[in-house]
Every structure is written in structure tokens, then in C-alpha cells.
Short mmCIF file of C-alpha atoms and ligand atoms in Angstrom, two decimals:
data_model
loop_
_atom_site.label_atom_id
_atom_site.label_comp_id
_atom_site.label_asym_id
_atom_site.label_seq_id
_atom_site.Cartn_x
_atom_site.Cartn_y
_atom_site.Cartn_z
CA MET A 70 -68.37 34.12 50.23
CA ARG A 71 -68.42 35.37 46.67
CA ILE A 72 -69.16 33.12 44.40
CA ALA A 73 -69.03 33.03 40.37
CA VAL A 74 -70.59 29.61 39.04
CA VAL A 75 -70.03 29.75 35.24
CA GLY A 76 -72.57 28.31 33.40
CA SER A 77 -76.49 28.01 34.19
CA GLY A 78 -77.21 24.67 32.80
CA TYR A 79 -78.51 21.83 35.16
CA VAL A 80 -75.49 21.85 37.59
CA GLY A 81 -74.55 25.28 37.10
CA LEU A 82 -78.13 27.03 37.64
CA VAL A 83 -78.96 24.29 40.66
CA ALA A 84 -75.13 24.81 42.59
CA GLY A 85 -75.86 28.41 42.27
CA ALA A 86 -79.17 28.66 43.41
CA CYS A 87 -77.91 26.23 46.39
CA PHE A 88 -75.08 28.52 46.96
CA ALA A 89 -76.90 31.36 47.51
CA GLU A 90 -79.55 29.31 49.98
CA LEU A 91 -76.29 28.36 52.13
CA GLY A 92 -76.08 31.89 52.45
CA HIS A 93 -73.20 33.40 49.98
CA GLN A 94 -73.09 36.19 47.32
CA VAL A 95 -73.27 34.34 44.21
CA VAL A 96 -73.23 35.51 40.32
CA LEU A 97 -74.00 32.90 37.49
CA VAL A 98 -72.52 34.16 34.09
CA ASP A 99 -73.74 32.74 30.64
CA ASN A 100 -72.90 33.64 27.36
CA ASP A 101 -76.60 33.16 26.17
CA GLU A 102 -78.28 36.10 26.44
CA ARG A 103 -81.77 34.98 25.86
CA LYS A 104 -81.38 31.92 29.21
CA LEU A 105 -79.88 35.43 30.95
CA ALA A 106 -82.80 37.35 30.23
CA GLU A 107 -85.40 34.29 31.37
CA LEU A 108 -83.80 34.38 34.52
CA GLN A 109 -83.63 37.90 35.34
CA ARG A 110 -87.52 37.82 34.28
CA GLY A 111 -87.81 35.28 37.40
CA GLU A 112 -88.33 32.17 35.01
CA CYS A 113 -87.24 28.83 36.00
CA PRO A 114 -85.52 27.07 32.56
CA ILE A 115 -86.06 23.74 34.00
CA HIS A 116 -88.08 21.40 35.25
CA GLU A 117 -86.56 21.23 38.69
CA LYS A 118 -88.48 20.32 42.17
CA PHE A 119 -87.67 23.80 44.92
CA LEU A 120 -86.04 25.52 42.15
CA PRO A 121 -88.41 28.16 41.30
CA GLU A 122 -88.85 28.57 45.01
CA LEU A 123 -84.90 29.14 45.06
CA LEU A 124 -84.54 31.48 42.46
CA GLU A 125 -87.42 33.61 43.59
CA ARG A 126 -86.09 33.79 46.95
CA HIS A 127 -82.50 34.81 46.08
CA ARG A 128 -82.95 36.44 43.07
CA GLY A 129 -81.70 40.39 42.90
CA LYS A 130 -80.37 39.83 46.41
CA SER A 131 -77.57 37.30 46.75
CA LEU A 132 -78.11 35.94 43.38
CA ASP A 133 -76.73 37.99 40.45
CA PHE A 134 -77.36 36.91 36.64
CA THR A 135 -74.25 38.40 34.12
CA GLY A 136 -73.06 37.74 30.48
CA ASP A 137 -69.50 39.78 31.93
CA LEU A 138 -67.40 36.81 32.89
CA ALA A 139 -64.59 39.18 33.69
CA ASP A 140 -66.44 41.10 36.19
CA ALA A 141 -68.04 37.99 37.95
CA VAL A 142 -64.14 36.92 38.23
CA ARG A 143 -63.20 40.31 39.58
CA ARG A 144 -65.96 40.29 42.24
CA SER A 145 -65.71 36.09 43.30
CA GLN A 146 -63.47 34.24 45.39
CA LEU A 147 -64.35 31.18 44.24
CA ILE A 148 -65.12 30.42 40.63
CA PHE A 149 -66.94 27.49 39.23
CA ILE A 150 -66.73 26.05 35.88
CA ALA A 151 -69.74 24.05 35.09
CA VAL A 152 -69.97 24.12 31.35
CA GLY A 153 -71.31 21.49 29.01
CA THR A 154 -68.61 18.59 28.10
CA PRO A 155 -70.57 16.74 25.55
CA PRO A 156 -69.23 13.61 23.97
CA LYS A 157 -67.57 13.65 20.70
CA ASP A 158 -67.65 11.39 17.70
CA ASP A 159 -64.89 9.45 19.89
CA GLY A 160 -66.87 8.97 23.53
CA ASP A 161 -64.05 11.74 24.43
CA ALA A 162 -65.51 14.34 26.25
CA ASP A 163 -65.16 18.00 24.29
CA LEU A 164 -64.06 20.46 26.85
CA SER A 165 -63.58 23.11 24.63
CA TYR A 166 -66.29 24.99 26.66
CA VAL A 167 -63.89 24.52 29.73
CA GLU A 168 -61.13 25.94 28.23
CA SER A 169 -62.54 29.35 26.69
CA VAL A 170 -63.88 29.70 30.31
CA ALA A 171 -60.14 29.22 31.71
CA GLN A 172 -58.94 31.33 29.12
CA GLY A 173 -61.83 34.16 29.95
CA ILE A 174 -60.30 34.01 33.80
CA ALA A 175 -56.66 34.45 33.23
CA CYS A 176 -57.75 37.27 31.59
CA ALA A 177 -59.36 38.62 34.61
CA ILE A 178 -57.62 37.72 37.55
CA ASP A 179 -56.20 39.86 40.01
CA ASP A 180 -56.30 38.68 43.55
CA TYR A 181 -56.03 34.77 45.15
CA LYS A 182 -59.07 32.43 43.51
CA VAL A 183 -59.55 29.02 43.46
CA ILE A 184 -61.24 28.05 39.81
CA VAL A 185 -63.35 24.80 41.21
CA GLU A 186 -64.12 22.35 38.06
CA LYS A 187 -67.71 21.03 39.25
CA SER A 188 -68.88 19.89 35.04
CA THR A 189 -67.77 16.28 34.84
CA VAL A 190 -64.23 15.79 33.19
CA PRO A 191 -61.87 13.25 32.66
CA VAL A 192 -58.72 13.10 34.81
CA TYR A 193 -55.93 15.45 33.90
CA THR A 194 -58.82 18.37 33.63
CA ASN A 195 -57.41 19.93 36.68
CA SER A 196 -54.00 20.02 35.32
CA TRP A 197 -54.99 21.11 31.75
CA VAL A 198 -56.60 24.09 33.19
CA ARG A 199 -53.94 25.11 35.66
CA LYS A 200 -51.94 25.06 32.21
CA ILE A 201 -54.09 26.78 29.95
CA MET A 202 -54.51 29.86 32.89
CA LEU A 203 -50.66 29.82 32.78
CA LEU A 204 -50.61 30.22 29.24
CA ASN A 205 -52.85 32.95 29.32
CA GLY A 206 -50.94 35.55 31.49
CA ALA A 207 -52.42 34.23 34.96
CA PRO A 208 -49.46 34.12 37.47
CA ALA A 209 -48.96 30.85 39.88
CA GLU A 210 -49.70 32.61 43.01
CA LEU A 211 -53.39 34.14 42.29
CA PHE A 212 -54.81 30.81 41.72
CA ASP A 213 -55.49 27.44 42.50
CA VAL A 214 -57.07 24.81 40.70
CA ALA A 215 -59.74 22.29 42.48
CA SER A 216 -62.35 19.86 41.35
CA ASN A 217 -65.51 19.23 43.53
CA PRO A 218 -67.58 17.09 41.55
CA GLU A 219 -71.44 16.95 41.76
CA PHE A 220 -73.70 14.33 42.43
CA LEU A 221 -76.69 15.78 41.29
CA ARG A 222 -79.55 13.73 40.04
CA GLU A 223 -81.98 15.53 37.69
CA GLY A 224 -85.49 16.00 39.52
CA THR A 225 -84.17 15.89 43.29
CA ALA A 226 -81.41 18.05 42.46
CA VAL A 227 -81.87 20.52 44.73
CA ALA A 228 -82.62 18.43 47.80
CA ASP A 229 -79.09 16.15 46.77
CA PHE A 230 -77.23 19.88 46.79
CA LEU A 231 -78.48 20.68 50.25
CA TYR A 232 -78.80 17.33 51.67
CA PRO A 233 -75.43 15.15 49.74
CA ASP A 234 -74.50 11.57 50.52
CA ARG A 235 -70.70 13.17 50.66
CA ILE A 236 -69.11 16.53 49.35
CA VAL A 237 -65.66 15.69 47.41
CA VAL A 238 -63.09 18.32 47.71
CA GLY A 239 -60.02 17.47 45.35
CA ALA A 240 -57.96 19.69 45.61
CA ASP A 241 -53.51 19.61 46.19
CA SER A 242 -52.86 22.35 48.77
CA ASP A 243 -54.27 23.32 51.83
CA ARG A 244 -55.67 26.82 51.07
CA CYS A 245 -57.25 25.79 48.52
CA ALA A 246 -59.02 23.14 49.69
CA ASP A 247 -59.77 25.12 53.08
CA LEU A 248 -61.29 28.03 50.97
CA LEU A 249 -63.29 25.63 49.01
CA ALA A 250 -64.89 23.33 52.16
CA GLU A 251 -65.51 26.57 53.49
CA ALA A 252 -68.50 26.99 51.07
CA TYR A 253 -69.95 23.95 52.32
CA GLN A 254 -69.98 24.42 55.87
CA PRO A 255 -73.31 25.08 56.71
CA LEU A 256 -73.82 21.42 55.64
CA VAL A 257 -71.21 20.11 57.07
CA ASP A 258 -72.00 21.93 60.45
CA GLY A 259 -75.28 21.10 60.53
CA SER A 260 -76.49 24.36 60.89
CA TYR A 261 -78.37 24.64 57.34
CA PHE A 262 -80.44 21.48 58.05
CA LYS A 263 -81.73 23.62 61.34
CA LYS A 264 -81.95 27.25 59.71
CA PRO A 265 -86.26 28.14 59.38
CA GLY A 266 -87.50 27.66 55.99
CA ALA A 267 -84.65 25.28 54.78
CA ILE A 268 -85.24 23.05 52.18
CA PRO A 269 -86.69 19.67 53.40
CA GLY A 270 -84.76 17.10 52.62
CA PRO A 271 -84.72 13.37 52.14
CA VAL A 272 -83.74 12.95 56.30
CA THR A 273 -85.59 13.93 59.54
CA SER A 274 -83.02 13.84 61.91
CA PRO A 275 -80.24 16.69 62.38
CA PHE A 276 -78.08 16.11 58.77
CA LYS A 277 -74.72 17.01 58.91
CA ALA A 278 -72.73 16.24 55.25
CA THR A 279 -69.51 13.77 55.44
CA LEU A 280 -66.81 16.10 53.52
CA LEU A 281 -64.16 14.08 51.79
CA ARG A 282 -60.74 15.16 50.96
CA THR A 283 -58.86 14.00 48.47
CA SER A 284 -56.07 15.13 45.51
CA ALA A 285 -57.56 16.68 42.33
CA LYS A 286 -57.06 13.65 40.38
CA SER A 287 -59.09 11.26 42.40
CA ALA A 288 -61.89 13.68 42.67
CA GLU A 289 -61.98 13.85 39.37
CA LEU A 290 -62.02 10.16 39.35
CA ILE A 291 -64.64 9.42 41.69
CA LYS A 292 -67.11 11.40 39.84
CA HIS A 293 -67.06 9.26 36.63
CA ALA A 294 -66.70 6.09 38.82
CA SER A 295 -69.39 6.82 40.78
CA ASN A 296 -71.63 6.78 37.75
CA ALA A 297 -69.77 3.95 36.14
CA PHE A 298 -71.01 2.04 38.93
CA LEU A 299 -74.67 3.10 38.92
CA ALA A 300 -74.54 2.67 35.25
CA MET A 301 -73.28 -1.43 36.00
CA LYS A 302 -75.89 -2.11 38.45
CA ILE A 303 -78.79 -1.03 36.08
CA SER A 304 -77.25 -3.13 33.07
CA PHE A 305 -76.19 -5.83 35.78
CA ILE A 306 -80.39 -6.22 36.82
CA ASN A 307 -81.13 -5.93 33.03
CA ALA A 308 -79.28 -8.93 32.17
CA VAL A 309 -80.75 -10.64 35.19
CA ALA A 310 -83.85 -9.89 33.89
CA SER A 311 -83.40 -11.46 30.32
CA VAL A 312 -82.14 -14.49 32.58
CA CYS A 313 -85.77 -14.66 34.32
CA GLU A 314 -87.68 -14.15 31.19
CA ALA A 315 -85.73 -17.33 29.78
CA VAL A 316 -86.72 -18.88 33.13
CA GLY A 317 -89.44 -18.13 33.67
CA ALA A 318 -88.52 -16.41 37.21
CA ASP A 319 -89.83 -13.19 38.62
CA VAL A 320 -87.15 -10.54 38.41
CA GLU A 321 -88.78 -8.08 40.90
CA GLN A 322 -88.41 -10.93 43.68
CA VAL A 323 -85.16 -11.58 42.45
CA ARG A 324 -84.03 -7.61 42.80
CA GLU A 325 -85.95 -7.74 46.43
CA GLY A 326 -83.45 -11.05 47.25
CA ILE A 327 -80.39 -9.56 46.39
CA GLY A 328 -81.08 -6.20 47.43
CA THR A 329 -81.85 -6.90 51.02
CA ASP A 330 -78.22 -7.78 51.14
CA SER A 331 -76.66 -5.14 52.95
CA ARG A 332 -73.38 -5.22 50.60
CA ILE A 333 -75.35 -5.00 47.39
CA GLY A 334 -78.01 -2.51 48.19
CA ARG A 335 -81.50 -1.61 46.71
CA ARG A 336 -81.13 1.12 44.74
CA PHE A 337 -80.15 1.23 41.30
CA LEU A 338 -81.49 -2.33 40.60
CA SER A 339 -84.97 -1.69 38.88
CA PRO A 340 -85.19 -2.99 35.29
CA GLY A 341 -86.24 -0.89 32.13
CA VAL A 342 -86.03 -0.21 29.23
CA GLY A 343 -82.06 0.90 29.93
CA TYR A 344 -80.35 4.27 31.37
CA GLY A 345 -80.65 7.68 29.60
CA GLY A 346 -80.31 10.99 30.27
CA SER A 347 -77.37 13.46 29.84
CA CYS A 348 -74.93 11.97 32.11
CA PHE A 349 -74.71 7.94 32.26
CA PRO A 350 -74.44 7.58 28.59
CA LYS A 351 -72.14 10.38 28.25
CA ASP A 352 -69.75 9.75 31.11
CA LEU A 353 -70.00 5.92 30.59
CA LEU A 354 -67.71 6.46 27.32
CA ALA A 355 -65.51 9.24 28.37
CA PHE A 356 -64.32 6.98 31.15
CA ARG A 357 -63.93 4.39 28.73
CA SER A 358 -61.71 6.79 26.84
CA VAL A 359 -59.54 7.77 29.90
CA ALA A 360 -59.19 3.68 30.41
CA ARG A 361 -58.14 3.30 27.29
CA GLU A 362 -55.89 6.18 26.83
CA ASN A 363 -54.12 5.03 29.64
CA GLY A 364 -53.62 1.52 28.75
CA CYS A 365 -56.32 0.20 30.84
CA HIS A 366 -58.79 -2.57 29.27
CA PHE A 367 -61.85 -1.52 31.20
CA GLY A 368 -64.30 -5.00 29.20
CA LEU A 369 -66.88 -4.13 31.85
CA LEU A 370 -67.59 -0.96 30.66
CA ASP A 371 -68.42 -2.08 27.46
CA GLU A 372 -70.55 -4.69 28.51
CA THR A 373 -72.81 -2.01 30.27
CA VAL A 374 -72.97 -0.32 27.36
CA ARG A 375 -73.74 -2.93 24.94
CA VAL A 376 -76.39 -4.32 27.42
CA ASN A 377 -78.16 -0.76 27.78
CA GLU A 378 -78.50 -0.38 24.03
CA GLU A 379 -79.66 -3.92 23.69
CA GLN A 380 -82.02 -3.14 26.40
CA ARG A 381 -84.05 -1.00 24.15
CA ASN A 382 -83.92 -3.43 20.80
CA ARG A 383 -85.32 -6.32 23.55
CA PHE A 384 -88.17 -3.74 24.38
CA LEU A 385 -88.96 -3.17 20.46
CA ARG A 386 -89.14 -7.45 20.50
CA LYS A 387 -91.69 -7.04 23.26
CA VAL A 388 -93.86 -5.21 21.06
CA ARG A 389 -93.72 -7.03 18.45
CA LYS A 390 -94.55 -10.12 20.20
CA ALA A 391 -97.42 -8.15 21.76
CA LEU A 392 -98.70 -6.96 18.10
CA TRP A 393 -97.31 -9.23 15.46
CA THR A 394 -97.02 -6.54 12.56
CA LEU A 395 -95.90 -3.18 13.33
CA LYS A 396 -97.02 -1.23 10.15
CA GLY A 397 -100.21 0.75 10.49
CA LYS A 398 -100.25 0.24 14.33
CA LYS A 399 -101.79 2.82 16.41
CA LEU A 400 -99.29 3.14 19.68
CA GLY A 401 -100.37 4.98 22.95
CA VAL A 402 -97.40 6.28 24.79
CA LEU A 403 -97.19 6.86 28.16
CA GLY A 404 -93.81 8.61 29.02
CA LEU A 405 -90.97 10.83 27.12
CA ALA A 406 -88.21 11.48 29.64
CA PHE A 407 -85.68 9.93 30.25
CA LYS A 408 -86.64 9.65 33.89
CA ASN A 409 -89.42 10.51 35.72
CA GLY A 410 -89.71 14.01 37.51
CA THR A 411 -87.55 15.59 34.52
CA ASP A 412 -88.61 17.33 31.18
CA ASP A 413 -85.25 16.45 29.77
CA LEU A 414 -85.19 14.36 26.97
CA ARG A 415 -81.47 13.96 26.50
CA GLU A 416 -80.49 10.61 25.39
CA SER A 417 -84.04 9.21 26.24
CA PRO A 418 -84.83 5.36 25.63
CA ALA A 419 -88.38 6.54 24.94
CA VAL A 420 -87.69 9.02 22.58
CA SER A 421 -85.13 6.33 20.66
CA ILE A 422 -88.05 3.59 20.82
CA ILE A 423 -90.72 5.61 19.72
CA LYS A 424 -87.91 6.90 16.14
CA SER A 425 -87.63 2.97 15.81
CA LEU A 426 -91.55 2.15 15.78
CA VAL A 427 -92.15 5.13 13.69
CA LYS A 428 -89.69 3.65 11.00
CA GLU A 429 -91.27 0.49 11.19
CA GLY A 430 -94.59 2.29 10.39
CA CYS A 431 -96.31 2.69 13.59
CA SER A 432 -98.15 6.29 14.61
CA VAL A 433 -97.90 7.37 18.05
CA THR A 434 -99.79 9.38 20.45
CA ALA A 435 -98.11 10.14 23.26
CA TYR A 436 -98.03 11.69 26.85
CA ASP A 437 -95.62 12.86 29.67
CA PRO A 438 -96.79 15.30 32.33
CA ALA A 439 -93.49 17.41 32.20
CA ALA A 440 -91.66 16.85 28.85
CA MET A 441 -94.31 17.69 26.25
CA ASP A 442 -93.08 20.86 25.04
CA ARG A 443 -89.68 19.40 24.67
CA ALA A 444 -90.73 16.45 22.63
CA ALA A 445 -93.28 18.92 19.98
CA GLU A 446 -89.46 20.15 19.69
CA GLU A 447 -87.81 17.28 19.31
CA PHE A 448 -89.85 15.23 17.05
CA GLY A 449 -90.68 18.35 15.38
CA PRO A 450 -93.48 18.36 12.13
CA ASN A 451 -93.35 14.84 12.13
CA THR A 452 -96.95 13.44 11.50
CA ALA A 453 -96.47 10.25 12.75
CA VAL A 454 -96.04 11.49 16.69
CA LYS A 455 -99.10 13.77 17.80
CA PHE A 456 -99.28 14.18 21.70
CA ALA A 457 -102.34 13.80 24.08
CA SER A 458 -103.02 15.99 26.52
CA GLY A 459 -103.64 12.92 29.41
CA PRO A 460 -102.82 9.78 29.46
CA TYR A 461 -106.19 8.19 28.91
CA GLU A 462 -106.33 11.04 25.49
CA ALA A 463 -103.10 9.22 24.44
CA LEU A 464 -104.77 5.59 24.45
CA GLU A 465 -107.66 6.50 22.68
CA GLY A 466 -108.16 3.60 19.95
CA ALA A 467 -104.62 2.50 20.53
CA ASP A 468 -103.45 -1.12 19.36
CA ALA A 469 -101.60 -1.29 22.34
CA CYS A 470 -100.25 1.19 25.02
CA LEU A 471 -96.50 1.32 25.74
CA VAL A 472 -95.03 2.52 29.29
CA LEU A 473 -91.58 4.13 28.45
CA THR A 474 -91.42 6.29 31.86
CA GLU A 475 -91.64 5.49 35.13
CA TRP A 476 -94.29 8.35 36.30
CA GLU A 477 -96.19 7.72 39.73
CA ASP A 478 -99.00 9.04 37.96
CA PHE A 479 -99.15 6.15 35.39
CA ALA A 480 -99.30 3.77 38.26
CA ALA A 481 -102.56 5.06 40.02
CA LEU A 482 -104.35 5.09 36.16
CA ASP A 483 -107.88 3.69 36.11
CA LEU A 484 -107.29 0.07 34.58
CA ALA A 485 -111.02 -0.59 33.63
CA ARG A 486 -110.67 2.72 31.56
CA VAL A 487 -107.50 1.97 29.91
CA LYS A 488 -108.89 -1.16 28.81
CA GLN A 489 -112.09 0.70 27.51
CA LEU A 490 -110.02 3.16 25.68
CA LEU A 491 -107.63 0.80 23.93
CA HIS A 492 -108.51 -0.67 20.65
CA TYR A 493 -106.23 -4.43 21.67
CA PRO A 494 -106.22 -4.42 25.76
CA ILE A 495 -102.43 -5.26 25.29
CA VAL A 496 -100.03 -2.93 27.63
CA VAL A 497 -96.24 -3.32 27.67
CA ASP A 498 -94.72 -1.63 30.30
CA GLY A 499 -90.90 -1.27 30.22
CA ARG A 500 -90.63 0.53 33.22
CA ASN A 501 -92.17 -2.64 35.59
CA LEU A 502 -94.86 -0.04 36.73
CA PHE A 503 -97.90 -2.55 37.63
CA LYS A 504 -98.43 -5.30 39.23
CA PRO A 505 -98.91 -8.55 36.88
CA ALA A 506 -102.01 -9.52 39.09
CA LEU A 507 -103.71 -6.56 39.07
CA MET A 508 -103.85 -6.53 34.58
CA GLU A 509 -104.51 -10.00 34.76
CA ALA A 510 -107.48 -8.99 37.12
CA ALA A 511 -108.18 -6.15 34.98
CA GLY A 512 -108.24 -8.42 31.70
CA LEU A 513 -105.55 -7.16 30.21
CA ASN A 514 -102.90 -8.80 28.29
CA TYR A 515 -99.62 -7.67 29.68
CA TYR A 516 -95.69 -7.67 28.75
CA SER A 517 -93.13 -6.29 31.45
CA VAL A 518 -89.51 -6.41 31.81
CA GLY A 519 -87.97 -9.97 33.38
CA ARG A 520 -91.28 -11.13 34.53
CA PRO A 521 -93.65 -13.79 33.05
CA ASP A 522 -95.91 -12.21 30.36
CA VAL A 523 -100.03 -11.95 31.06
CA VAL A 524 -101.71 -13.25 27.99
CA GLY A 525 -104.67 -14.60 28.29
CA GLU A 526 -107.44 -15.34 26.50
CA ARG A 527 -109.39 -14.13 29.09
CA ALA A 528 -108.37 -10.29 27.95
CA VAL A 529 -109.44 -11.02 24.83
CA THR A 530 -112.81 -12.18 25.22
CA ILE A 531 -113.70 -9.68 27.50
CA LYS A 532 -112.55 -7.38 25.02
CA ALA A 533 -114.75 -9.24 22.63
CA SER A 534 -117.80 -9.09 24.86
CA LEU A 535 -117.43 -5.41 25.01
CA LYS A 536 -117.56 -4.83 21.27
CA ALA A 537 -120.28 -6.76 21.19
CA GLU A 538 -122.36 -4.83 23.77
CA ALA A 539 -121.31 -1.86 22.41
CA ALA A 540 -122.58 -2.87 18.58
CA ARG A 541 -125.40 -4.18 20.84
CA GLN A 542 -126.29 -0.76 21.91
CA ASN A 543 -125.55 0.68 18.70
CA GLU A 544 -128.04 -1.38 17.07
CA ALA A 545 -130.62 -0.33 20.03
CA ALA A 546 -129.94 3.21 20.08
C1 UGA B 623 -76.87 10.23 37.23
C2 UGA B 623 -76.25 10.37 38.97
O1 UGA B 623 -77.52 9.45 39.58
C3 UGA B 623 -75.89 11.57 39.94
O2 UGA B 623 -75.49 10.76 40.88
C4 UGA B 623 -75.19 12.10 38.74
O3 UGA B 623 -74.84 13.25 39.69
C5 UGA B 623 -75.76 12.48 37.73
O4 UGA B 623 -75.86 11.44 36.50
C6 UGA B 623 -74.87 13.80 36.82
O5 UGA B 623 -73.59 12.89 36.04
O6 UGA B 623 -75.26 14.47 36.33
P1 UGA B 623 -79.34 11.16 36.72
O7 UGA B 623 -78.89 11.24 35.15
O8 UGA B 623 -79.74 12.68 36.99
O9 UGA B 623 -78.41 11.35 37.54
O10 UGA B 623 -80.53 10.47 36.39
P2 UGA B 623 -80.30 9.17 37.06
O11 UGA B 623 -81.47 9.48 38.24
O12 UGA B 623 -79.32 8.17 37.98
O13 UGA B 623 -81.11 7.50 36.44
C7 UGA B 623 -79.80 7.40 34.95
C8 UGA B 623 -80.92 6.85 34.27
O14 UGA B 623 -81.29 5.51 34.57
C9 UGA B 623 -82.50 7.10 33.61
O15 UGA B 623 -83.09 6.89 32.26
C10 UGA B 623 -83.41 5.88 34.74
O16 UGA B 623 -84.68 6.08 34.51
C11 UGA B 623 -82.18 4.81 34.46
N1 UGA B 623 -82.60 3.82 35.96
C12 UGA B 623 -82.07 4.49 37.36
C13 UGA B 623 -82.74 2.72 36.08
O17 UGA B 623 -83.48 2.41 34.43
N2 UGA B 623 -82.64 1.93 37.31
C14 UGA B 623 -82.69 2.34 38.25
O18 UGA B 623 -82.57 1.61 39.18
C15 UGA B 623 -82.24 3.74 38.45
#
């Protein structure tokens, strides 16, 4: 099929590269000249597993990049809109980019096309896109508008696209739904899975994706409701973690106990510093706003957001509990991205926690395996935040180590070395990356989420004896 994808952010770029991988002829449209030039040179602007391989495989063959929307529209049967829908001050999604793309498509349309909303948008966007197209002179018989939400997670977006739990085709006419469904045929009939050189997925047995046909409005709601439900699971376990802390229980045991109930499931029940990223925070606010505008009180969404915000404050209180006063303290921070596997800092709990700590007079040396360049831009020439070239360097001489992103590499750190490098043997872990017993054995004071603190005189005594030993060695030297 001939496909145009408008917007080459996370969603558009992954979708475009994956449609090319499925055998379609794809043109990616963006108005950012710098980004287009990068893509044309073969550079991958985001850290996303398998994306560089796909761009390399299809660039200049079945995947082109252009700034010319009208030309891309004329060349395509399906036009996916994947531009940004950032939140406005009141939480509503700003749909002005979607509107201007719809205007552009309307002016160029010359043959029957399906316009597909791929960006996360509130219910009714579909009808608005249709109205805008008509107002801009697009003949009604030359287009339909469908909603095809994506469920990609950053870091695993390519595999999520090629091995989805479901594909939602939201359309109000068969002609439109059939054309959109055809784009996913290699996933639905299982032929992609069998293709030599197929990107490996999380499945070993033959894979066929489930395709759900719904109305356009239902598809729009499915996206918001899915993200809200996942965020609610995270806030739920974070609230349970607070109760665990209050009563001396272990949230990891409680999580196992509830997650093994197949009706609840284990996934998205990891407690931590709260959810971040470009999707959950924005989508929760947008969904709440849709509910309100339509006269529905959805207090569960308010509470999900409140628990999430409180989780960052709880972490700050833990740092204070571990270190007493904060002014002048030197902190080694492991992790900056909003989660592992990505270099994305948008709404990252790590960034907001670091900013709060700096406000309190701390200085920070941070390390992240992927997000260092973006972090340097985010914090600018702020002298209170420095960056290290590795995790151990970040901890050298720090009064405490703070773990803020769940990178697997951090879990494999040599704890004896960590202890040796730290000024005080204190680790405050916002992601429960370590086993408390191992931290205790390593002589570290350890504060995590929803689990009893490991605070031993032992840790302090060992540190004191190490210092005394070092002093003796110095004297001897
Ligand atoms: C999320 C959804 O998972 C995707 O299905 C959806 O397509 C995407 O939003 C979107 O709307 O575009 P993403 O934002 O990439 O994907 O990240 P997640 O893996 O969902 O994680 C979101 C946040 O929740 C991260 O900060 C993560 O650390 C946190 N999290 C996740 C937890 O604190 N606990 C968990 O158990 C899981």
C-alpha cells in the first residue's frame, strides 16, 4: 500500500519504519527541516531498539522523507496523522497541529483516501477532522476519517508495533475499515512472523495479531481508557506501598500475592517514584477533561494523578530521613530518563526530584546510560548538576546514592565498590532495584519503596572502620 505518515516523532517514526517493514511504500512528512535532514542522512533521532536497523533497511527504498505534505497526500491511499497533541494549561489536548494537517490534506486531496488519527486524541477529534476537511473544500466522497490508536511503549516500540496485543481499527464505514485493516494484514495473517529477517518479538510460537473493529469514537476512548487504567494500576500499587511502609509489610511480597491473581495480573504493578513520560501524565489530564466536559465525574482519575504527584514528595521525604539536612549535601544520582530503555526526559520523575533537591541546596552528579545529552540540555549550565561518565563516577564522594530510573545495569553494580566510593553508606532507591538483604550484607543503609528500611549501625561502623583503615594507611605511607 502507499502510506503517508505525518509527523516524525516517536509514534510517526516508529509507525512509518514498521509499515515499510511490512512491505508498504511509506513517505514520512515533517515540517522540521533539521529533523528531515538528519533522517535523510540515515541518523536516528531517538533511542529506540531496532529503529536504526529498520531505518537503515528501508531508507531510500520503501521509506522516504519529505516536507511536502501535498505531494505526500497525492501519492498515498492512507494518511496517518501522528503529530503532537501537547497539553494546554487546563489539561485539554492542544489539537491545533492536527487541525493544520487536516487543512493541508483537504487542499491536496484528489482521490479517495483514508485519513487516520494515530496521535492520542480526545473523543470527537475524528468528527472534527472530518468537519475541517469539508470546510476546506475536500469533497465528502473522497475521504473517510478513521481512528487507529497506538499502544507503543518507548524503548520497545518497534516490537510493540510488530507484535501487538491488539490492533484497533475505529471506522464508521466498511470501505474505510477494510482499507485500514489491509495495512496490518501481514501481522494479522501471521506472514510477517514467518518472514526471514523479521525483527524478533517477545513471542516464540507463530504470531497472529488480533484486529478489533470498532466505531471511531470507541477507538478514541479505548486509547485514553487504556492509558488511564495502566496509570491507575501504578498509583494503586504506590498507595499500597505507602500502607506497607506504615505497617512494616513488604510491597514486593504483596505485589506477588495480588499479581498472581490472573484477574489482576503482575504487569504495571511495580511501585516506584511514580509514572512519567510523554503519555500517562498528559493523557490522564486529557481524559479527565473529556469526562468533565461531557458531564461525567471521574474522581478515580483525580486520585490517580494525586497519588502519582505525592509519590515524588514521598521520595524526597525519604532522602531527608536518610540524610537529615539537605543543604550542602552532595548526591550521586543513577538514572535520569522517565523509565529504562529510553533517552526521553519528558515528565521524568528523576528530573523533577533533582530540581527539588537542588532548590534545597544539594549538588548532584548524575549518570544515565542513554539520556545524558538530553539532560545536559534540560539542566543547562546549572552548576549544581554535573554529569558523570559512568555510575561509579557519579557516586564518588557522594553523601548518598539515589536510584531514579530502573536501568538493569544499575542492579548489577558491585555493591562493595559502591560502598567504598560513597562518603556515607546510604542508598535511596526509588525503583526497588536491589534486594534489601544484599544491601544489608554489603553494609549499606538502604531506603526503598514499600519495604522496611535497612538501617544498621553495622553500615556506619563498617564505614568508620574503613575510614580509620584508610587513615592508618595514609599515615604509614
Ligand atoms: C505508555 C503505554 O504503556 C503505552 O501502551 C502507550 O502506547 C504509550 O504510553 C502512549 O500512549 O504513547 P510509555 O509512556 O512509553 O507507554 O511508558 P510505560 O512503559 O507505560 O511507562 C510509563 C511510566 O510508568 C514510566 O515512568 C514507568 O517507569 C512507570 N511505571 C511503569 C511504573 O512506575 N510502574 C510500572 O509497573 C510500570
